[in-house]
Tab-separated table of C-alpha atoms in Angstrom:
chain	number	residue	atom	x	y	z
A	1	UNK	CA	79.530	-4.285	-101.811
A	2	UNK	CA	79.400	-4.287	-105.343
A	3	UNK	CA	80.778	-1.617	-107.612
A	4	UNK	CA	79.582	-0.952	-111.319
A	5	UNK	CA	81.078	1.012	-113.859
A	6	UNK	CA	80.526	3.978	-116.190
A	7	UNK	CA	76.895	4.141	-116.583
A	8	UNK	CA	74.037	5.926	-118.736
A	9	UNK	CA	75.955	9.683	-119.140
A	10	UNK	CA	77.305	9.132	-115.304
A	11	UNK	CA	80.968	10.245	-114.885
A	12	UNK	CA	82.513	7.451	-112.087
A	13	UNK	CA	85.188	9.466	-109.543
A	14	UNK	CA	88.475	8.155	-110.236
A	15	UNK	CA	90.755	11.176	-109.482
A	16	UNK	CA	91.104	13.059	-106.334
A	17	UNK	CA	89.615	16.259	-109.139
A	18	UNK	CA	86.527	14.351	-109.477
A	19	UNK	CA	86.404	13.653	-105.621
A	20	UNK	CA	86.667	17.729	-104.855
A	21	UNK	CA	83.814	17.839	-107.829
A	22	UNK	CA	81.977	15.587	-105.804
A	23	UNK	CA	81.900	16.902	-102.296
A	24	UNK	CA	81.793	20.367	-103.224
A	25	UNK	CA	78.326	20.059	-105.335
A	26	UNK	CA	76.723	20.183	-101.745
A	27	UNK	CA	78.408	23.705	-101.336
A	28	UNK	CA	76.621	24.971	-103.838
A	29	UNK	CA	73.195	23.588	-103.608
A	30	UNK	CA	72.858	23.859	-99.888
A	31	UNK	CA	75.277	27.232	-99.098
A	32	UNK	CA	76.367	27.052	-95.360
A	33	UNK	CA	76.150	30.508	-95.733
A	34	UNK	CA	72.848	30.564	-95.326
A	35	UNK	CA	71.122	32.142	-92.187
A	36	UNK	CA	70.687	29.787	-90.121
A	37	UNK	CA	72.424	26.299	-92.198
A	38	UNK	CA	70.841	23.482	-92.344
A	39	UNK	CA	72.628	20.934	-94.103
A	40	UNK	CA	75.685	18.850	-92.406
A	41	UNK	CA	77.343	17.403	-94.963
A	42	UNK	CA	79.424	14.282	-94.450
A	43	UNK	CA	82.759	13.538	-93.132
A	44	UNK	CA	84.909	13.934	-96.234
A	45	UNK	CA	87.038	11.108	-94.285
A	46	UNK	CA	84.323	8.461	-94.927
A	47	UNK	CA	83.709	9.479	-97.999
A	48	UNK	CA	87.342	9.207	-98.919
A	49	UNK	CA	87.733	5.714	-96.998
A	50	UNK	CA	84.602	4.214	-98.973
A	51	UNK	CA	86.467	5.702	-101.940
A	52	UNK	CA	89.691	3.100	-101.335
A	53	UNK	CA	87.365	0.685	-100.589
A	54	UNK	CA	85.604	0.762	-103.756
A	55	UNK	CA	82.366	1.910	-103.217
A	56	UNK	CA	81.369	3.369	-106.441
A	57	UNK	CA	80.818	7.315	-106.279
A	58	UNK	CA	79.428	8.756	-109.589
A	59	UNK	CA	78.756	12.599	-110.968
A	60	UNK	CA	76.399	13.765	-113.506
A	61	UNK	CA	77.904	16.938	-115.454
A	62	UNK	CA	76.597	19.416	-118.111
A	63	UNK	CA	79.047	22.025	-119.765
A	64	UNK	CA	81.719	20.361	-117.501
A	65	UNK	CA	79.644	21.439	-114.293
A	66	UNK	CA	78.178	18.581	-111.740
A	67	UNK	CA	74.528	19.427	-111.238
A	68	UNK	CA	74.239	15.758	-109.938
A	69	UNK	CA	75.590	12.708	-107.497
A	70	UNK	CA	75.115	9.379	-105.994
A	71	UNK	CA	76.972	5.927	-104.913
A	72	UNK	CA	75.836	2.865	-107.085
A	73	UNK	CA	76.239	-0.040	-104.620
A	74	UNK	CA	74.374	-3.530	-103.540
A	75	UNK	CA	74.634	-5.704	-100.408
A	76	UNK	CA	73.361	-8.807	-100.333
A	77	UNK	CA	72.433	-8.993	-96.368
A	78	UNK	CA	69.843	-6.350	-97.295
A	79	UNK	CA	69.052	-8.325	-100.365
A	80	UNK	CA	68.451	-11.024	-98.085
A	81	UNK	CA	66.523	-9.146	-95.678
A	82	UNK	CA	63.881	-7.286	-97.758
A	83	UNK	CA	63.864	-10.338	-99.910
A	84	UNK	CA	64.675	-8.505	-103.128
A	85	UNK	CA	67.591	-7.533	-105.536
A	86	UNK	CA	68.221	-3.896	-104.764
A	87	UNK	CA	69.579	-1.182	-106.699
A	88	UNK	CA	71.111	0.894	-103.190
A	89	UNK	CA	72.395	4.366	-103.983
A	90	UNK	CA	73.638	7.260	-101.674
A	91	UNK	CA	75.347	10.975	-100.761
A	92	UNK	CA	72.416	11.516	-103.395
A	93	UNK	CA	72.309	15.037	-104.287
A	94	UNK	CA	71.050	17.107	-107.083
A	95	UNK	CA	70.376	20.495	-108.700
A	96	UNK	CA	66.320	20.831	-109.610
A	97	UNK	CA	66.853	20.453	-113.414
A	98	UNK	CA	68.906	17.111	-112.865
A	99	UNK	CA	66.722	15.041	-110.592
A	100	UNK	CA	65.181	13.019	-113.245
A	101	UNK	CA	68.441	12.555	-115.410
A	102	UNK	CA	69.875	11.594	-112.878
A	103	UNK	CA	67.158	9.083	-111.801
A	104	UNK	CA	67.380	7.087	-114.792
A	105	UNK	CA	70.667	6.303	-114.519
A	106	UNK	CA	70.360	4.905	-111.478
A	107	UNK	CA	67.525	2.866	-112.155
A	108	UNK	CA	69.287	2.012	-115.539
A	109	UNK	CA	72.277	1.101	-113.699
A	110	UNK	CA	69.667	-1.470	-111.735
A	111	UNK	CA	68.489	-2.785	-114.245
A	112	UNK	CA	71.428	-3.197	-116.569
A	113	UNK	CA	72.500	-5.458	-113.306
A	114	UNK	CA	69.608	-7.683	-112.880
A	115	UNK	CA	68.186	-5.251	-110.033
A	116	UNK	CA	64.519	-5.155	-109.221
A	117	UNK	CA	64.087	-2.191	-107.103
A	118	UNK	CA	66.134	0.866	-106.608
A	119	UNK	CA	66.191	1.881	-102.607
A	120	UNK	CA	67.385	4.825	-101.551
A	121	UNK	CA	69.231	7.311	-100.450
A	122	UNK	CA	71.077	4.972	-97.901
A	123	UNK	CA	75.433	5.267	-96.937
A	124	UNK	CA	75.804	3.067	-97.573
A	125	UNK	CA	72.897	1.159	-95.213
A	126	UNK	CA	69.673	2.902	-93.867
A	127	UNK	CA	71.240	1.467	-90.520
A	128	UNK	CA	74.150	3.581	-90.743
A	129	UNK	CA	72.730	6.427	-92.629
A	130	UNK	CA	70.684	8.266	-95.754
A	131	UNK	CA	67.208	9.328	-95.751
A	132	UNK	CA	65.516	12.210	-97.249
A	133	UNK	CA	63.438	14.050	-94.878
A	134	UNK	CA	59.618	14.636	-95.942
A	135	UNK	CA	58.863	17.385	-93.611
A	136	UNK	CA	60.446	19.823	-90.859
A	137	UNK	CA	62.531	21.785	-93.915
A	138	UNK	CA	62.888	25.220	-91.620
A	139	UNK	CA	64.918	22.841	-88.620
A	140	UNK	CA	68.986	22.440	-89.389
A	141	UNK	CA	69.960	19.112	-90.146
A	142	UNK	CA	72.507	17.180	-87.482
A	143	UNK	CA	75.112	14.084	-87.541
A	144	UNK	CA	73.745	11.102	-88.592
A	145	UNK	CA	70.414	12.408	-89.655
A	146	UNK	CA	69.602	13.709	-93.266
A	147	UNK	CA	68.632	17.286	-94.377
A	148	UNK	CA	67.191	18.309	-97.584
A	149	UNK	CA	65.158	21.312	-99.388
A	150	UNK	CA	61.099	20.766	-100.046
A	151	UNK	CA	61.702	19.630	-103.580
A	152	UNK	CA	63.885	16.322	-102.974
A	153	UNK	CA	60.551	14.219	-101.736
A	154	UNK	CA	58.751	15.814	-104.886
A	155	UNK	CA	61.085	15.131	-106.995
A	156	UNK	CA	61.401	10.997	-105.852
A	157	UNK	CA	57.512	10.960	-105.897
A	158	UNK	CA	57.216	13.082	-109.298
A	159	UNK	CA	59.781	10.143	-110.448
A	160	UNK	CA	57.171	7.185	-109.271
A	161	UNK	CA	59.283	6.582	-106.001
A	162	UNK	CA	56.925	5.420	-103.481
A	163	UNK	CA	58.288	6.039	-98.674
A	164	UNK	CA	59.542	3.026	-96.987
A	165	UNK	CA	60.689	2.998	-93.656
A	166	UNK	CA	58.778	6.256	-92.520
A	167	UNK	CA	59.461	7.852	-89.371
A	168	UNK	CA	60.097	11.048	-87.488
A	169	UNK	CA	63.218	12.514	-86.036
A	170	UNK	CA	62.519	14.490	-82.613
A	171	UNK	CA	63.736	17.038	-80.109
A	172	UNK	CA	63.895	17.228	-76.812
A	173	UNK	CA	63.956	19.868	-74.040
A	174	UNK	CA	65.805	18.329	-71.508
A	175	UNK	CA	63.723	18.441	-68.657
A	176	UNK	CA	64.958	20.623	-65.176
A	177	UNK	CA	63.327	17.865	-62.974
A	178	UNK	CA	63.476	13.552	-63.858
A	179	UNK	CA	60.650	12.092	-65.840
A	180	UNK	CA	60.739	9.145	-65.473
A	181	UNK	CA	60.626	7.040	-62.121
A	182	UNK	CA	62.035	3.587	-61.514
A	183	UNK	CA	61.545	1.441	-58.786
A	184	UNK	CA	64.904	1.457	-57.458
A	185	UNK	CA	64.481	-1.615	-55.340
A	186	UNK	CA	64.711	-3.607	-58.027
A	187	UNK	CA	68.182	-2.763	-59.104
A	188	UNK	CA	69.394	-4.814	-56.285
A	189	UNK	CA	67.287	-7.399	-56.602
A	190	UNK	CA	67.046	-7.957	-60.228
A	191	UNK	CA	70.999	-7.606	-59.888
A	192	UNK	CA	70.990	-4.680	-62.238
A	193	UNK	CA	74.086	-2.158	-62.855
A	194	UNK	CA	74.252	0.940	-64.864
A	195	UNK	CA	77.576	0.970	-67.101
A	196	UNK	CA	78.989	4.228	-68.060
A	197	UNK	CA	81.168	5.582	-71.392
A	198	UNK	CA	84.777	5.077	-70.468
A	199	UNK	CA	87.331	6.677	-72.790
A	200	UNK	CA	90.117	4.712	-72.559
A	201	UNK	CA	88.425	1.526	-73.243
A	202	UNK	CA	85.999	2.153	-76.054
A	203	UNK	CA	87.344	-0.086	-77.859
A	204	UNK	CA	86.189	-2.947	-74.970
A	205	UNK	CA	83.212	-1.362	-74.923
A	206	UNK	CA	82.154	-1.325	-78.435
A	207	UNK	CA	81.945	-5.143	-78.403
A	208	UNK	CA	79.138	-5.058	-75.701
A	209	UNK	CA	76.866	-2.954	-77.705
A	210	UNK	CA	77.485	-4.131	-80.547
A	211	UNK	CA	76.095	-7.923	-79.157
A	212	UNK	CA	73.071	-5.658	-77.892
A	213	UNK	CA	72.598	-3.459	-81.092
A	214	UNK	CA	72.014	-6.715	-83.293
A	215	UNK	CA	70.090	-8.491	-80.901
A	216	UNK	CA	67.137	-5.632	-80.380
A	217	UNK	CA	67.602	-4.309	-84.000
A	218	UNK	CA	67.700	-7.733	-85.852
A	219	UNK	CA	63.483	-7.182	-86.097
A	220	UNK	CA	63.086	-4.072	-87.971
A	221	UNK	CA	62.795	-4.285	-91.859
A	222	UNK	CA	65.558	-2.270	-92.633
A	223	UNK	CA	68.142	-3.512	-90.103
A	224	UNK	CA	71.123	-5.949	-90.990
A	225	UNK	CA	73.764	-6.828	-88.591
A	226	UNK	CA	76.247	-4.240	-87.899
A	227	UNK	CA	79.997	-6.057	-88.262
A	228	UNK	CA	82.894	-5.328	-85.893
A	229	UNK	CA	84.334	-3.628	-88.644
A	230	UNK	CA	81.205	-1.614	-89.765
A	231	UNK	CA	81.149	-0.542	-86.344
A	232	UNK	CA	84.293	0.462	-85.716
A	233	UNK	CA	84.415	2.777	-88.995
A	234	UNK	CA	81.142	4.558	-87.815
A	235	UNK	CA	82.551	5.156	-83.953
A	236	UNK	CA	86.004	5.870	-85.373
A	237	UNK	CA	86.693	8.868	-83.246
A	238	UNK	CA	84.270	8.404	-80.706
A	239	UNK	CA	86.422	8.432	-77.945
A	240	UNK	CA	88.113	11.946	-78.337
A	241	UNK	CA	84.460	13.079	-78.340
A	242	UNK	CA	82.511	11.151	-75.817
A	243	UNK	CA	80.862	12.349	-72.865
A	244	UNK	CA	81.324	9.562	-70.500
A	245	UNK	CA	77.425	10.420	-69.253
A	246	UNK	CA	75.938	10.125	-72.140
A	247	UNK	CA	76.998	6.447	-73.414
A	248	UNK	CA	75.520	3.947	-70.566
A	249	UNK	CA	74.555	0.152	-70.799
A	250	UNK	CA	72.519	-1.851	-68.244
A	251	UNK	CA	73.791	-5.214	-67.346
A	252	UNK	CA	71.405	-8.099	-65.412
A	253	UNK	CA	73.530	-10.891	-63.503
A	254	UNK	CA	76.360	-9.486	-65.413
A	255	UNK	CA	74.954	-9.926	-68.990
A	256	UNK	CA	74.305	-6.605	-71.319
A	257	UNK	CA	70.469	-5.853	-72.090
A	258	UNK	CA	70.554	-2.905	-72.729
A	259	UNK	CA	71.920	0.530	-73.632
A	260	UNK	CA	71.514	3.953	-75.153
A	261	UNK	CA	74.196	6.570	-77.012
A	262	UNK	CA	74.236	9.940	-77.133
A	263	UNK	CA	76.768	12.031	-78.306
A	264	UNK	CA	77.489	16.313	-77.844
A	265	UNK	CA	76.275	17.587	-81.096
A	266	UNK	CA	78.818	18.901	-83.383
A	267	UNK	CA	76.456	19.673	-85.823
A	268	UNK	CA	77.507	22.964	-86.468
A	269	UNK	CA	81.274	22.522	-86.664
A	270	UNK	CA	80.962	20.448	-88.760
A	271	UNK	CA	78.767	22.487	-90.927
A	272	UNK	CA	81.200	25.327	-90.591
A	273	UNK	CA	84.410	23.202	-91.976
A	274	UNK	CA	82.720	21.615	-94.800
A	275	UNK	CA	82.606	18.155	-93.501
A	276	UNK	CA	86.489	18.695	-93.665
A	277	UNK	CA	87.459	17.432	-90.264
A	278	UNK	CA	91.323	17.168	-91.153
A	279	UNK	CA	94.007	17.216	-87.845
A	280	UNK	CA	93.806	20.599	-87.655
A	281	UNK	CA	90.285	21.219	-87.356
A	282	UNK	CA	90.233	18.146	-85.052
A	283	UNK	CA	92.296	20.282	-82.405
A	284	UNK	CA	90.552	23.118	-83.015
A	285	UNK	CA	87.154	20.787	-82.317
A	286	UNK	CA	88.565	19.927	-79.200
A	287	UNK	CA	89.767	22.531	-78.055
A	288	UNK	CA	86.613	23.747	-78.042
A	289	UNK	CA	84.639	20.733	-77.520
A	290	UNK	CA	82.659	22.554	-74.302
A	291	UNK	CA	80.832	24.754	-76.847
A	292	UNK	CA	79.309	22.020	-78.063
A	293	UNK	CA	78.145	20.506	-74.789
A	294	UNK	CA	74.774	22.363	-74.632
A	295	UNK	CA	72.863	20.312	-77.150
A	296	UNK	CA	72.954	16.178	-77.574
A	297	UNK	CA	72.467	13.694	-80.217
A	298	UNK	CA	70.827	10.266	-79.164
A	299	UNK	CA	72.355	8.065	-81.958
A	300	UNK	CA	70.850	4.467	-81.169
A	301	UNK	CA	69.457	2.877	-77.837
A	302	UNK	CA	67.919	-0.647	-77.563
A	303	UNK	CA	67.065	-3.556	-75.167
A	304	UNK	CA	67.778	-7.003	-75.837
A	305	UNK	CA	64.347	-8.870	-77.271
A	306	UNK	CA	63.708	-11.041	-74.254
A	307	UNK	CA	64.052	-8.053	-71.484
A	308	UNK	CA	61.966	-5.664	-73.497
A	309	UNK	CA	59.428	-4.438	-71.573
A	310	UNK	CA	60.441	-4.763	-68.321
A	311	UNK	CA	61.356	-1.138	-67.652
A	312	UNK	CA	64.975	-1.167	-68.550
A	313	UNK	CA	65.139	1.803	-70.675
A	314	UNK	CA	63.333	3.779	-68.333
A	315	UNK	CA	66.051	3.569	-65.829
A	316	UNK	CA	68.554	4.074	-68.572
A	317	UNK	CA	66.689	7.358	-69.308
A	318	UNK	CA	67.156	8.708	-65.644
A	319	UNK	CA	70.649	8.237	-65.603
A	320	UNK	CA	70.748	9.822	-69.289
A	321	UNK	CA	68.414	12.824	-68.393
A	322	UNK	CA	70.532	13.139	-64.927
A	323	UNK	CA	73.539	12.892	-67.226
A	324	UNK	CA	72.752	15.778	-69.619
A	325	UNK	CA	71.525	17.833	-66.989
A	326	UNK	CA	74.549	17.640	-64.900
A	327	UNK	CA	76.523	18.244	-68.123
A	328	UNK	CA	75.285	21.769	-69.237
A	329	UNK	CA	72.724	20.272	-72.293
A	330	UNK	CA	69.377	21.838	-72.504
A	331	UNK	CA	68.458	19.895	-76.041
A	332	UNK	CA	68.182	16.590	-77.090
A	333	UNK	CA	67.681	15.943	-80.585
A	334	UNK	CA	66.946	11.916	-81.673
A	335	UNK	CA	67.539	9.817	-84.690
A	336	UNK	CA	64.891	8.423	-86.948
A	337	UNK	CA	62.465	6.265	-85.448
A	338	UNK	CA	59.858	4.032	-87.207
A	339	UNK	CA	56.493	5.474	-87.131
A	340	UNK	CA	55.414	1.691	-86.455
A	341	UNK	CA	57.512	2.458	-83.424
A	342	UNK	CA	55.397	3.914	-80.975
A	343	UNK	CA	56.743	2.709	-77.953
A	344	UNK	CA	60.562	4.262	-78.854
A	345	UNK	CA	58.851	7.635	-79.457
A	346	UNK	CA	56.918	7.289	-75.866
A	347	UNK	CA	59.958	8.665	-74.357
A	348	UNK	CA	60.891	11.590	-76.543
A	349	UNK	CA	56.975	12.496	-76.083
A	350	UNK	CA	57.261	12.014	-72.205
A	351	UNK	CA	60.588	14.658	-72.019
A	352	UNK	CA	58.060	17.243	-73.887
A	353	UNK	CA	59.290	16.813	-77.068
A	354	UNK	CA	58.155	17.129	-80.972
A	355	UNK	CA	58.641	15.394	-84.265
A	356	UNK	CA	61.537	17.668	-85.717
A	357	UNK	CA	61.612	16.394	-89.198
A	358	UNK	CA	59.517	13.688	-90.999
A	359	UNK	CA	62.059	11.220	-92.785
A	360	UNK	CA	61.549	8.338	-95.345
A	361	UNK	CA	63.425	6.118	-97.543
A	362	UNK	CA	62.533	5.523	-101.360
A	363	UNK	CA	62.039	2.580	-103.470
A	364	UNK	CA	61.195	1.692	-106.999
A	365	UNK	CA	60.210	-1.081	-109.281
A	366	UNK	CA	62.309	-1.497	-111.518
A	367	UNK	CA	60.721	-4.719	-113.299
């Protein structure tokens, strides 16, 4: 990731006070006291880590008051994937009357750096987090997903941004009865074995998941390969939250071929603490984690390319839903699924699910 210096009216965050102003903007824009609360703030520890790593965070001030914020960064792997020179921006929030000034600055930074396209919001990449919801504004957000008011897509599009990778998040009831069938005679005949998560062995299981993840998603337009370090950062603390029945992967003759990862939905807790999972709040979360095991978030699932279309995800889905029922969960949410990938969404339809939020990233030609 490269970073930029001071640009076009934006003030770079370089102090604790600046970071506090950056983080607290959404406390005013998206009041967590709203009923029902809908915005899930980013984890403050993650934002601090990005700042330490040199990711450039900026705020826009008027009369000393922050009215907008963003990151500005680039990524060579995503440039290569999309065949472009992208000015990436993320964690992007703004008061309605500050949108044009903020977008002016983002685009000016891109042109100054020789970028051809402004693309975002991504934190820090589209396969990590980011995006804008384009419908479903009355529905709350959740971990690893976005929430914003309806003014956001309107502001992007009024400025000349266009939608990329249009998608939907999904919400599904956990069925009382199994809805996915799989011929169990195939289990022995094909050497299939379902493996579950293990809090004591998460460090050993993550590399297995990473290999399948990179293979399964390589063909998606927005996806760049996740490194071991990136996956470790994204799953930091996973062992403490993991419900072992909700992390599953399938081997065929010993070879990992498919996986699914769900987590208990801690979004409402994160809303209450405004993203600040300091040690005391972590202990509070652990002490009350049983309260957060009524709803779950399907973070990611996939099958390696040469084994797709053979029903293996139906086997994992059957086992996952049994784990959800056994654990007392009643609702499953899913992070965004591209509309060009109806096969992945079909499983949610089979569960009686529905799209929750329309979802998109935005791009603008800078040339």
